[in-house]
Amino acid sequence: MAYIEPAPIKDKENPFESMMFRFKIAAKHLGLNDEVYNVLKSPDKQVIVNLPITMDDGSIVVFEAYRVVHSNVLGPSKGGIRYDENVNLDEVKALAAWMTWKCAVVEIPFGGAKGGIRCNPRQMSAGEIERLTRAYTTAMLDIFGADTDIPAPDMGTGQREMAWLMDQYSRNKGFTSNGVVTGKPLVLGGSLGRMEATGRGVMISTLTAMEKLKINPYQSTCAVQGFGNVGSFAAQLLEERGVKVVSVSDVSGAYINENGINIEEAIRYRNENKGILDGFDGAEKIKGDEILTLPVDVLVPAALEDVITTYNADKIKARLIVEGANGPTSAKADDIITEKGIMVVPDILANAGGVTVSYFEWVQNRLGYKWTKERVNRRSDRIMRSSFDNVYKTALKYNVSMRIAAYIVAIDRVAQAYSYRGGF
Ligand code: GLU
């Protein structure tokens, strides 16, 4: 009988509540007044639609889909669209709020939003996914817009879906709007550097944190959970800068090689084998969640939410955790990690490279101009470094973790903007 890996134990936190838990701590440090707290604690808008889609076999299946706009105080709302069978409203609400904080931490003029469709894209044909994407876009015509709400890729979506979205939106409006969505293919106004932007930001955050912790990259080891768009680029860029990546993982399990995994080879293998590492022989296979507790200097969770929990936090040996994923650490595990003296570069800072280059893409679309890759990278690296420094200084000033400091920076900016704009 085939071995079935047991599902990792989770804290099963409601993601919106765990976001609010951190928000409350930061709000208290800031002395945020009740009025602003009440504005920011719930999303501005929550849309749920049911999309009937004709499947290839002629049957009609109804998919539930969401778009949550958390805030547009700092600018049009921004955030990706997730295609996953576990998507639900609470998750999308939390992810939308995280986008507000993320954009505010890196000081880009966007609010926060998120979308999702409950579906399993792995079991759908390209035609079915295209019809679903076009139906979703049509349902959200009044929400999306280059000046109102700008979607982007997230888990389960990429350039292809963004191209369909842009096309459907443009057809309905009667003009071509490439600024309505980011993460597009280059030829449709996508930005150079967008694809690797989140992984690159993770790399910059890791190296900046290593400087603070006095870890020499050339003598360090790292484990990267998740080998998708974030994890694989982060692993590759860290390897290029001297970090020995001893373990990587994906849905097929974790792979370990104490001499360092050849990331280029792993990426090639993945690309040639249906997008997963199953059967990769450049490393030894271990159980998927063992990757989190390996004796490495740096741990990069770049896969799912709620993977570092009260069940495994005390077993973590890394000195530095850089959150490539959104919400990989449960709120209950935060204290255990802080007590162990592990530095965490939180998601809303560590993975903000993606939305930063999304912002550059939107700027280029509005200018009708194309930047070079060097320009994109130089500017996003600078933003990632200065945002890190700002959060680091805030952590020292308030004597809090980097996570709470990032929330303090973000909430303070949004609250200031709100105090100028005011309510009705
Ligand atoms: N989905 C990505 C994130 O969670 C990118 C969002 C965007 O570029 O708008 O940050």
CSV table of C-alpha atoms and ligand atoms in Angstrom, one decimal:
chain,number,residue,atom,x,y,z
A,1,MET,CA,0.0,0.0,0.0
A,2,ALA,CA,1.3,3.5,-0.8
A,3,TYR,CA,2.5,5.5,2.1
A,4,ILE,CA,0.2,8.4,2.9
A,5,GLU,CA,1.9,11.2,4.7
A,6,PRO,CA,-0.1,12.3,7.8
A,7,ALA,CA,-1.5,15.8,7.5
A,8,PRO,CA,0.5,18.2,9.6
A,9,ILE,CA,-1.2,19.3,12.8
A,10,LYS,CA,-2.3,22.9,12.6
A,11,ASP,CA,-3.5,25.5,15.2
A,12,LYS,CA,-6.6,25.9,13.0
A,13,GLU,CA,-6.8,29.5,13.7
A,14,ASN,CA,-9.4,31.6,12.0
A,15,PRO,CA,-7.0,33.7,9.8
A,16,PHE,CA,-9.0,36.9,10.2
A,17,GLU,CA,-8.9,36.5,13.9
A,18,SER,CA,-5.2,35.9,14.0
A,19,MET,CA,-4.7,39.0,11.9
A,20,MET,CA,-6.9,41.0,14.3
A,21,PHE,CA,-4.9,39.6,17.3
A,22,ARG,CA,-1.7,41.2,16.0
A,23,PHE,CA,-3.6,44.3,14.9
A,24,LYS,CA,-4.9,44.8,18.4
A,25,ILE,CA,-1.4,44.5,20.0
A,26,ALA,CA,0.0,47.0,17.5
A,27,ALA,CA,-3.0,49.4,17.9
A,28,LYS,CA,-2.4,49.4,21.6
A,29,HIS,CA,1.3,50.3,21.3
A,30,LEU,CA,0.3,53.1,18.9
A,31,GLY,CA,-2.5,54.3,21.2
A,32,LEU,CA,-4.9,54.2,18.2
A,33,ASN,CA,-8.2,55.8,19.0
A,34,ASP,CA,-11.4,53.8,18.8
A,35,GLU,CA,-12.7,55.6,15.8
A,36,VAL,CA,-9.8,54.6,13.5
A,37,TYR,CA,-9.7,51.1,15.1
A,38,ASN,CA,-13.4,50.6,14.2
A,39,VAL,CA,-12.8,51.7,10.6
A,40,LEU,CA,-9.9,49.4,10.0
A,41,LYS,CA,-11.1,46.3,11.9
A,42,SER,CA,-13.6,45.3,9.2
A,43,PRO,CA,-13.3,45.4,5.4
A,44,ASP,CA,-14.9,48.2,3.3
A,45,LYS,CA,-16.6,45.8,1.0
A,46,GLN,CA,-17.2,42.0,0.7
A,47,VAL,CA,-18.6,40.5,-2.5
A,48,ILE,CA,-19.6,36.9,-2.8
A,49,VAL,CA,-20.8,35.6,-6.2
A,50,ASN,CA,-21.9,32.2,-7.5
A,51,LEU,CA,-20.5,31.5,-11.0
A,52,PRO,CA,-22.2,28.8,-13.1
A,53,ILE,CA,-19.6,27.4,-15.5
A,54,THR,CA,-20.2,24.9,-18.3
A,55,MET,CA,-17.6,22.2,-17.9
A,56,ASP,CA,-16.0,20.3,-20.8
A,57,ASP,CA,-18.4,17.4,-20.3
A,58,GLY,CA,-21.4,19.6,-20.8
A,59,SER,CA,-22.4,19.7,-17.1
A,60,ILE,CA,-22.8,23.0,-15.2
A,61,VAL,CA,-20.9,23.5,-12.0
A,62,VAL,CA,-21.4,26.5,-9.7
A,63,PHE,CA,-18.3,28.0,-8.1
A,64,GLU,CA,-18.4,30.4,-5.2
A,65,ALA,CA,-16.1,33.4,-5.6
A,66,TYR,CA,-15.1,36.4,-3.5
A,67,ARG,CA,-13.6,39.8,-3.7
A,68,VAL,CA,-12.9,41.6,-0.4
A,69,VAL,CA,-11.8,45.2,-0.4
A,70,HIS,CA,-10.3,45.9,3.0
A,71,SER,CA,-9.3,49.5,2.6
A,72,ASN,CA,-8.7,52.2,0.0
A,73,VAL,CA,-7.5,54.9,2.4
A,74,LEU,CA,-4.0,55.0,0.9
A,75,GLY,CA,-5.1,54.5,-2.7
A,76,PRO,CA,-6.9,52.0,-5.0
A,77,SER,CA,-7.1,48.6,-3.4
A,78,LYS,CA,-4.6,46.0,-4.5
A,79,GLY,CA,-4.3,42.3,-4.1
A,80,GLY,CA,-4.2,38.9,-5.8
A,81,ILE,CA,-6.8,36.3,-6.7
A,82,ARG,CA,-6.4,32.8,-5.3
A,83,TYR,CA,-7.8,29.7,-6.9
A,84,ASP,CA,-7.9,26.9,-4.3
A,85,GLU,CA,-10.4,24.4,-3.1
A,86,ASN,CA,-10.1,25.6,0.5
A,87,VAL,CA,-10.7,29.3,-0.2
A,88,ASN,CA,-13.3,30.8,2.1
A,89,LEU,CA,-14.5,34.3,3.1
A,90,ASP,CA,-12.5,34.5,6.4
A,91,GLU,CA,-9.3,33.6,4.6
A,92,VAL,CA,-9.9,36.2,1.9
A,93,LYS,CA,-10.8,38.8,4.5
A,94,ALA,CA,-7.6,38.2,6.3
A,95,LEU,CA,-5.6,38.2,3.1
A,96,ALA,CA,-7.2,41.5,2.1
A,97,ALA,CA,-6.3,43.2,5.4
A,98,TRP,CA,-2.7,41.8,5.1
A,99,MET,CA,-2.5,43.6,1.7
A,100,THR,CA,-3.5,46.9,3.3
A,101,TRP,CA,-0.7,46.5,5.8
A,102,LYS,CA,1.8,45.2,3.2
A,103,CYS,CA,1.3,48.1,0.9
A,104,ALA,CA,1.6,50.5,3.8
A,105,VAL,CA,4.8,48.9,5.2
A,106,VAL,CA,6.6,49.4,1.9
A,107,GLU,CA,4.9,52.8,1.4
A,108,ILE,CA,3.2,52.3,-1.9
A,109,PRO,CA,0.0,54.2,-2.6
A,110,PHE,CA,-2.4,51.3,-2.6
A,111,GLY,CA,-5.0,50.0,-0.2
A,112,GLY,CA,-5.7,46.3,0.3
A,113,ALA,CA,-8.0,43.7,-1.3
A,114,LYS,CA,-8.0,40.0,-2.1
A,115,GLY,CA,-10.1,37.7,-4.3
A,116,GLY,CA,-10.6,34.0,-4.4
A,117,ILE,CA,-12.5,31.3,-6.2
A,118,ARG,CA,-13.2,28.0,-4.5
A,119,CYS,CA,-12.1,25.5,-7.1
A,120,ASN,CA,-9.3,23.0,-7.8
A,121,PRO,CA,-7.5,24.4,-10.8
A,122,ARG,CA,-5.3,21.2,-11.0
A,123,GLN,CA,-8.4,19.2,-11.9
A,124,MET,CA,-9.7,21.6,-14.5
A,125,SER,CA,-8.9,22.1,-18.1
A,126,ALA,CA,-7.5,25.3,-19.5
A,127,GLY,CA,-10.9,26.0,-21.1
A,128,GLU,CA,-12.7,25.6,-17.9
A,129,ILE,CA,-10.3,27.8,-16.0
A,130,GLU,CA,-10.6,30.4,-18.8
A,131,ARG,CA,-14.5,30.4,-18.6
A,132,LEU,CA,-14.3,30.7,-14.8
A,133,THR,CA,-11.9,33.6,-15.0
A,134,ARG,CA,-14.0,35.4,-17.5
A,135,ALA,CA,-17.2,34.9,-15.5
A,136,TYR,CA,-15.4,36.1,-12.3
A,137,THR,CA,-14.2,39.2,-14.1
A,138,THR,CA,-17.6,40.0,-15.5
A,139,ALA,CA,-19.1,39.6,-12.0
A,140,MET,CA,-16.6,42.0,-10.6
A,141,LEU,CA,-16.8,44.7,-13.4
A,142,ASP,CA,-18.0,47.3,-11.0
A,143,ILE,CA,-15.3,46.6,-8.4
A,144,PHE,CA,-12.2,46.2,-10.6
A,145,GLY,CA,-10.6,49.2,-12.3
A,146,ALA,CA,-7.2,50.9,-12.7
A,147,ASP,CA,-8.3,53.6,-10.3
A,148,THR,CA,-10.4,51.5,-8.0
A,149,ASP,CA,-9.3,47.9,-7.4
A,150,ILE,CA,-6.4,46.2,-9.1
A,151,PRO,CA,-6.1,42.4,-8.9
A,152,ALA,CA,-2.9,40.3,-9.5
A,153,PRO,CA,-1.9,36.6,-9.3
A,154,ASP,CA,-1.8,34.6,-6.1
A,155,MET,CA,-1.9,30.9,-5.3
A,156,GLY,CA,-3.2,28.9,-8.2
A,157,THR,CA,-3.2,31.8,-10.7
A,158,GLY,CA,-0.5,33.4,-12.9
A,159,GLN,CA,0.1,35.4,-16.1
A,160,ARG,CA,-2.4,33.4,-18.1
A,161,GLU,CA,-5.3,34.1,-15.9
A,162,MET,CA,-4.3,37.8,-15.6
A,163,ALA,CA,-4.3,38.1,-19.4
A,164,TRP,CA,-7.9,36.6,-19.6
A,165,LEU,CA,-9.0,39.0,-16.8
A,166,MET,CA,-7.5,42.0,-18.7
A,167,ASP,CA,-9.1,40.9,-21.9
A,168,GLN,CA,-12.5,40.3,-20.4
A,169,TYR,CA,-12.5,43.6,-18.5
A,170,SER,CA,-11.4,45.5,-21.6
A,171,ARG,CA,-14.1,43.9,-23.8
A,172,ASN,CA,-16.8,44.7,-21.4
A,173,LYS,CA,-15.6,48.3,-21.0
A,174,GLY,CA,-15.0,48.9,-24.7
A,175,PHE,CA,-11.4,50.0,-24.4
A,176,THR,CA,-8.1,48.3,-23.6
A,177,SER,CA,-7.2,48.8,-19.9
A,178,ASN,CA,-3.9,47.2,-19.1
A,179,GLY,CA,-3.7,49.0,-15.7
A,180,VAL,CA,-6.6,47.1,-14.4
A,181,VAL,CA,-4.5,44.1,-13.4
A,182,THR,CA,-0.8,43.3,-12.7
A,183,GLY,CA,1.2,40.2,-13.2
A,184,LYS,CA,0.4,40.2,-16.9
A,185,PRO,CA,2.5,38.6,-19.6
A,186,LEU,CA,5.2,41.1,-20.8
A,187,VAL,CA,3.5,41.6,-24.2
A,188,LEU,CA,0.3,42.8,-22.6
A,189,GLY,CA,2.1,45.4,-20.4
A,190,GLY,CA,3.6,43.1,-17.8
A,191,SER,CA,6.7,44.4,-16.0
A,192,LEU,CA,10.2,42.9,-16.4
A,193,GLY,CA,11.1,41.4,-13.0
A,194,ARG,CA,7.5,40.9,-11.8
A,195,MET,CA,7.7,37.1,-12.0
A,196,GLU,CA,10.7,36.8,-9.6
A,197,ALA,CA,9.8,39.9,-7.6
A,198,THR,CA,8.4,38.2,-4.5
A,199,GLY,CA,11.3,35.7,-4.3
A,200,ARG,CA,13.8,38.5,-4.9
A,201,GLY,CA,12.2,40.6,-2.0
A,202,VAL,CA,12.5,37.5,0.2
A,203,MET,CA,16.2,37.3,-0.7
A,204,ILE,CA,16.8,41.0,0.0
A,205,SER,CA,15.0,40.6,3.4
A,206,THR,CA,17.0,37.5,4.2
A,207,LEU,CA,20.4,39.2,3.5
A,208,THR,CA,19.4,42.4,5.3
A,209,ALA,CA,18.4,40.3,8.4
A,210,MET,CA,21.6,38.3,8.2
A,211,GLU,CA,23.6,41.5,8.4
A,212,LYS,CA,21.8,42.4,11.6
A,213,LEU,CA,22.3,38.9,13.1
A,214,LYS,CA,25.9,38.9,11.9
A,215,ILE,CA,25.4,35.7,9.8
A,216,ASN,CA,27.8,35.4,7.0
A,217,PRO,CA,25.7,34.2,3.9
A,218,TYR,CA,28.7,32.2,2.6
A,219,GLN,CA,28.8,30.2,5.8
A,220,SER,CA,25.0,29.8,6.2
A,221,THR,CA,22.4,27.1,5.4
A,222,CYS,CA,18.8,27.6,4.5
A,223,ALA,CA,15.6,25.5,4.0
A,224,VAL,CA,12.8,26.7,1.8
A,225,GLN,CA,9.3,25.3,2.2
A,226,GLY,CA,7.4,25.6,-1.1
A,227,PHE,CA,8.9,25.5,-4.6
A,228,GLY,CA,6.4,27.6,-6.5
A,229,ASN,CA,6.8,31.2,-7.7
A,230,VAL,CA,8.0,32.5,-4.4
A,231,GLY,CA,10.1,29.6,-3.0
A,232,SER,CA,12.0,28.6,-6.1
A,233,PHE,CA,13.1,32.1,-7.0
A,234,ALA,CA,14.0,32.8,-3.4
A,235,ALA,CA,16.1,29.6,-3.2
A,236,GLN,CA,17.8,30.4,-6.5
A,237,LEU,CA,18.7,34.0,-5.6
A,238,LEU,CA,19.9,33.0,-2.1
A,239,GLU,CA,22.0,30.3,-3.6
A,240,GLU,CA,23.5,32.8,-6.1
A,241,ARG,CA,24.5,34.9,-3.1
A,242,GLY,CA,26.4,32.2,-1.3
A,243,VAL,CA,23.7,30.7,0.9
A,244,LYS,CA,23.7,26.9,1.0
A,245,VAL,CA,20.1,25.8,0.3
A,246,VAL,CA,20.1,22.3,2.0
A,247,SER,CA,16.4,21.6,1.7
A,248,VAL,CA,13.4,22.5,-0.4
A,249,SER,CA,9.9,21.1,-0.5
A,250,ASP,CA,6.6,21.0,-2.3
A,251,VAL,CA,3.4,19.0,-2.2
A,252,SER,CA,5.3,15.9,-3.1
A,253,GLY,CA,7.5,16.0,0.1
A,254,ALA,CA,10.8,17.6,1.2
A,255,TYR,CA,14.2,17.0,-0.2
A,256,ILE,CA,17.5,17.3,1.7
A,257,ASN,CA,21.1,17.4,0.6
A,258,GLU,CA,23.6,18.5,3.2
A,259,ASN,CA,26.1,19.6,0.5
A,260,GLY,CA,23.5,22.0,-0.9
A,261,ILE,CA,20.8,21.4,-3.5
A,262,ASN,CA,21.5,22.5,-7.0
A,263,ILE,CA,18.5,24.8,-7.4
A,264,GLU,CA,18.9,25.3,-11.1
A,265,GLU,CA,18.7,21.5,-11.5
A,266,ALA,CA,15.7,21.3,-9.2
A,267,ILE,CA,13.8,24.0,-11.1
A,268,ARG,CA,14.6,22.3,-14.4
A,269,TYR,CA,13.3,19.0,-13.0
A,270,ARG,CA,10.2,20.6,-11.7
A,271,ASN,CA,9.5,22.3,-15.0
A,272,GLU,CA,9.8,19.0,-16.8
A,273,ASN,CA,7.8,17.0,-14.3
A,274,LYS,CA,4.3,18.5,-14.1
A,275,GLY,CA,5.5,21.3,-11.9
A,276,ILE,CA,6.4,19.1,-8.9
A,277,LEU,CA,9.7,17.7,-7.5
A,278,ASP,CA,8.4,14.2,-7.1
A,279,GLY,CA,11.3,11.8,-8.1
A,280,PHE,CA,14.0,14.5,-7.9
A,281,ASP,CA,17.2,12.6,-7.3
A,282,GLY,CA,19.5,15.6,-6.4
A,283,ALA,CA,18.6,15.1,-2.8
A,284,GLU,CA,17.2,12.6,-0.3
A,285,LYS,CA,13.5,12.6,0.4
A,286,ILE,CA,12.1,13.3,3.9
A,287,LYS,CA,8.6,13.9,5.3
A,288,GLY,CA,7.2,17.2,4.1
A,289,ASP,CA,6.9,19.1,7.4
A,290,GLU,CA,10.3,17.9,8.7
A,291,ILE,CA,11.7,20.7,6.6
A,292,LEU,CA,10.5,23.2,9.3
A,293,THR,CA,12.6,21.8,12.1
A,294,LEU,CA,15.9,21.1,10.3
A,295,PRO,CA,19.2,22.4,11.8
A,296,VAL,CA,19.6,25.4,9.5
A,297,ASP,CA,20.4,29.1,10.0
A,298,VAL,CA,17.5,30.3,7.9
A,299,LEU,CA,14.0,29.0,7.3
A,300,VAL,CA,11.8,30.4,4.5
A,301,PRO,CA,8.2,29.2,4.7
A,302,ALA,CA,7.0,30.0,1.2
A,303,ALA,CA,4.0,27.7,0.8
A,304,LEU,CA,0.9,27.9,2.9
A,305,GLU,CA,-0.7,29.5,5.9
A,306,ASP,CA,-0.6,28.1,9.5
A,307,VAL,CA,2.4,25.8,9.1
A,308,ILE,CA,4.4,27.1,12.1
A,309,THR,CA,2.1,26.3,15.0
A,310,THR,CA,2.2,25.6,18.7
A,311,TYR,CA,2.9,22.0,17.7
A,312,ASN,CA,6.2,22.6,16.1
A,313,ALA,CA,7.4,26.1,17.0
A,314,ASP,CA,9.5,24.9,19.9
A,315,LYS,CA,11.3,22.4,17.7
A,316,ILE,CA,12.5,25.1,15.2
A,317,LYS,CA,16.2,25.4,15.1
A,318,ALA,CA,16.7,28.2,12.6
A,319,ARG,CA,17.8,31.6,13.9
A,320,LEU,CA,16.0,33.5,11.3
A,321,ILE,CA,12.5,32.9,9.7
A,322,VAL,CA,11.7,34.8,6.6
A,323,GLU,CA,8.0,34.5,5.7
A,324,GLY,CA,7.6,34.2,1.9
A,325,ALA,CA,4.0,32.9,2.3
A,326,ASN,CA,1.2,34.9,3.7
A,327,GLY,CA,0.4,33.9,7.3
A,328,PRO,CA,2.7,30.9,7.7
A,329,THR,CA,3.0,31.4,11.5
A,330,SER,CA,-0.1,31.1,13.7
A,331,ALA,CA,-0.7,33.9,16.1
A,332,LYS,CA,-0.5,31.4,19.0
A,333,ALA,CA,3.0,30.4,17.8
A,334,ASP,CA,4.4,34.0,17.8
A,335,ASP,CA,5.2,34.0,21.5
A,336,ILE,CA,7.1,30.7,21.4
A,337,ILE,CA,9.2,32.0,18.5
A,338,THR,CA,9.9,35.3,20.1
A,339,GLU,CA,10.9,33.6,23.4
A,340,LYS,CA,13.3,31.4,21.6
A,341,GLY,CA,15.0,34.6,20.3
A,342,ILE,CA,14.4,33.7,16.6
A,343,MET,CA,14.1,36.8,14.4
A,344,VAL,CA,11.1,36.7,12.1
A,345,VAL,CA,10.8,38.8,9.0
A,346,PRO,CA,7.0,38.9,8.8
A,347,ASP,CA,5.0,38.2,5.7
A,348,ILE,CA,3.7,41.8,5.3
A,349,LEU,CA,7.4,42.9,4.9
A,350,ALA,CA,9.2,39.8,3.6
A,351,ASN,CA,6.9,39.0,0.7
A,352,ALA,CA,6.1,42.6,-0.2
A,353,GLY,CA,8.5,42.6,-3.2
A,354,GLY,CA,5.7,41.1,-5.4
A,355,VAL,CA,3.2,43.9,-4.8
A,356,THR,CA,6.0,46.5,-5.0
A,357,VAL,CA,6.8,45.4,-8.6
A,358,SER,CA,3.0,45.2,-9.3
A,359,TYR,CA,3.0,48.9,-8.4
A,360,PHE,CA,5.8,49.5,-10.8
A,361,GLU,CA,3.9,47.6,-13.5
A,362,TRP,CA,0.8,49.8,-12.9
A,363,VAL,CA,3.0,52.9,-13.0
A,364,GLN,CA,4.5,51.8,-16.3
A,365,ASN,CA,1.0,51.0,-17.7
A,366,ARG,CA,-0.2,54.4,-16.8
A,367,LEU,CA,2.8,56.1,-18.3
A,368,GLY,CA,2.7,53.9,-21.4
A,369,TYR,CA,6.4,53.2,-20.9
A,370,LYS,CA,8.6,50.3,-20.2
A,371,TRP,CA,11.4,50.2,-17.5
A,372,THR,CA,14.5,48.0,-17.8
A,373,LYS,CA,14.8,45.0,-15.5
A,374,GLU,CA,17.8,46.7,-13.8
A,375,ARG,CA,15.7,49.7,-13.0
A,376,VAL,CA,12.8,47.6,-11.6
A,377,ASN,CA,15.3,45.5,-9.5
A,378,ARG,CA,17.2,48.5,-8.3
A,379,ARG,CA,14.1,50.3,-7.2
A,380,SER,CA,12.4,47.3,-5.5
A,381,ASP,CA,15.6,46.3,-3.7
A,382,ARG,CA,15.9,49.8,-2.4
A,383,ILE,CA,12.3,49.8,-1.1
A,384,MET,CA,12.7,46.4,0.5
A,385,ARG,CA,15.9,47.4,2.3
A,386,SER,CA,14.6,50.7,3.6
A,387,SER,CA,11.3,49.1,4.7
A,388,PHE,CA,13.3,46.5,6.6
A,389,ASP,CA,15.4,49.2,8.3
A,390,ASN,CA,12.3,51.1,9.2
A,391,VAL,CA,10.6,48.1,10.7
A,392,TYR,CA,13.8,47.1,12.5
A,393,LYS,CA,14.1,50.6,14.1
A,394,THR,CA,10.4,50.5,15.1
A,395,ALA,CA,11.0,47.1,16.8
A,396,LEU,CA,13.8,48.6,18.8
A,397,LYS,CA,11.9,51.7,19.7
A,398,TYR,CA,8.8,49.9,21.0
A,399,ASN,CA,10.7,46.8,22.2
A,400,VAL,CA,8.5,44.5,20.2
A,401,SER,CA,9.0,41.7,17.6
A,402,MET,CA,9.6,42.5,13.9
A,403,ARG,CA,6.0,41.4,13.2
A,404,ILE,CA,4.3,43.7,15.7
A,405,ALA,CA,6.7,46.5,14.5
A,406,ALA,CA,5.6,45.9,10.9
A,407,TYR,CA,1.9,46.2,12.0
A,408,ILE,CA,2.8,49.4,13.9
A,409,VAL,CA,4.4,51.0,10.9
A,410,ALA,CA,1.5,50.0,8.6
A,411,ILE,CA,-1.3,50.9,10.9
A,412,ASP,CA,0.3,54.2,11.8
A,413,ARG,CA,0.5,55.2,8.1
A,414,VAL,CA,-3.1,54.1,7.3
A,415,ALA,CA,-4.4,55.8,10.5
A,416,GLN,CA,-2.6,59.1,9.6
A,417,ALA,CA,-4.0,59.0,6.1
A,418,TYR,CA,-7.5,58.3,7.5
A,419,SER,CA,-7.2,61.2,9.9
A,420,TYR,CA,-6.6,63.6,7.0
A,421,ARG,CA,-9.3,62.1,4.9
A,422,GLY,CA,-11.9,61.6,7.6
A,423,GLY,CA,-15.3,59.9,7.5
A,424,PHE,CA,-18.6,61.3,6.3
B,1,GLU,N1,-0.6,38.0,-4.3
B,1,GLU,C1,0.6,38.7,-4.0
B,1,GLU,C2,0.6,39.0,-2.6
B,1,GLU,O1,0.0,38.4,-1.7
B,1,GLU,C3,0.8,39.9,-4.9
B,1,GLU,C4,-0.3,40.9,-4.9
B,1,GLU,C5,-0.2,42.0,-5.9
B,1,GLU,O2,0.8,42.1,-6.6
B,1,GLU,O3,-1.2,42.8,-6.0
B,1,GLU,O4,1.4,39.9,-2.2
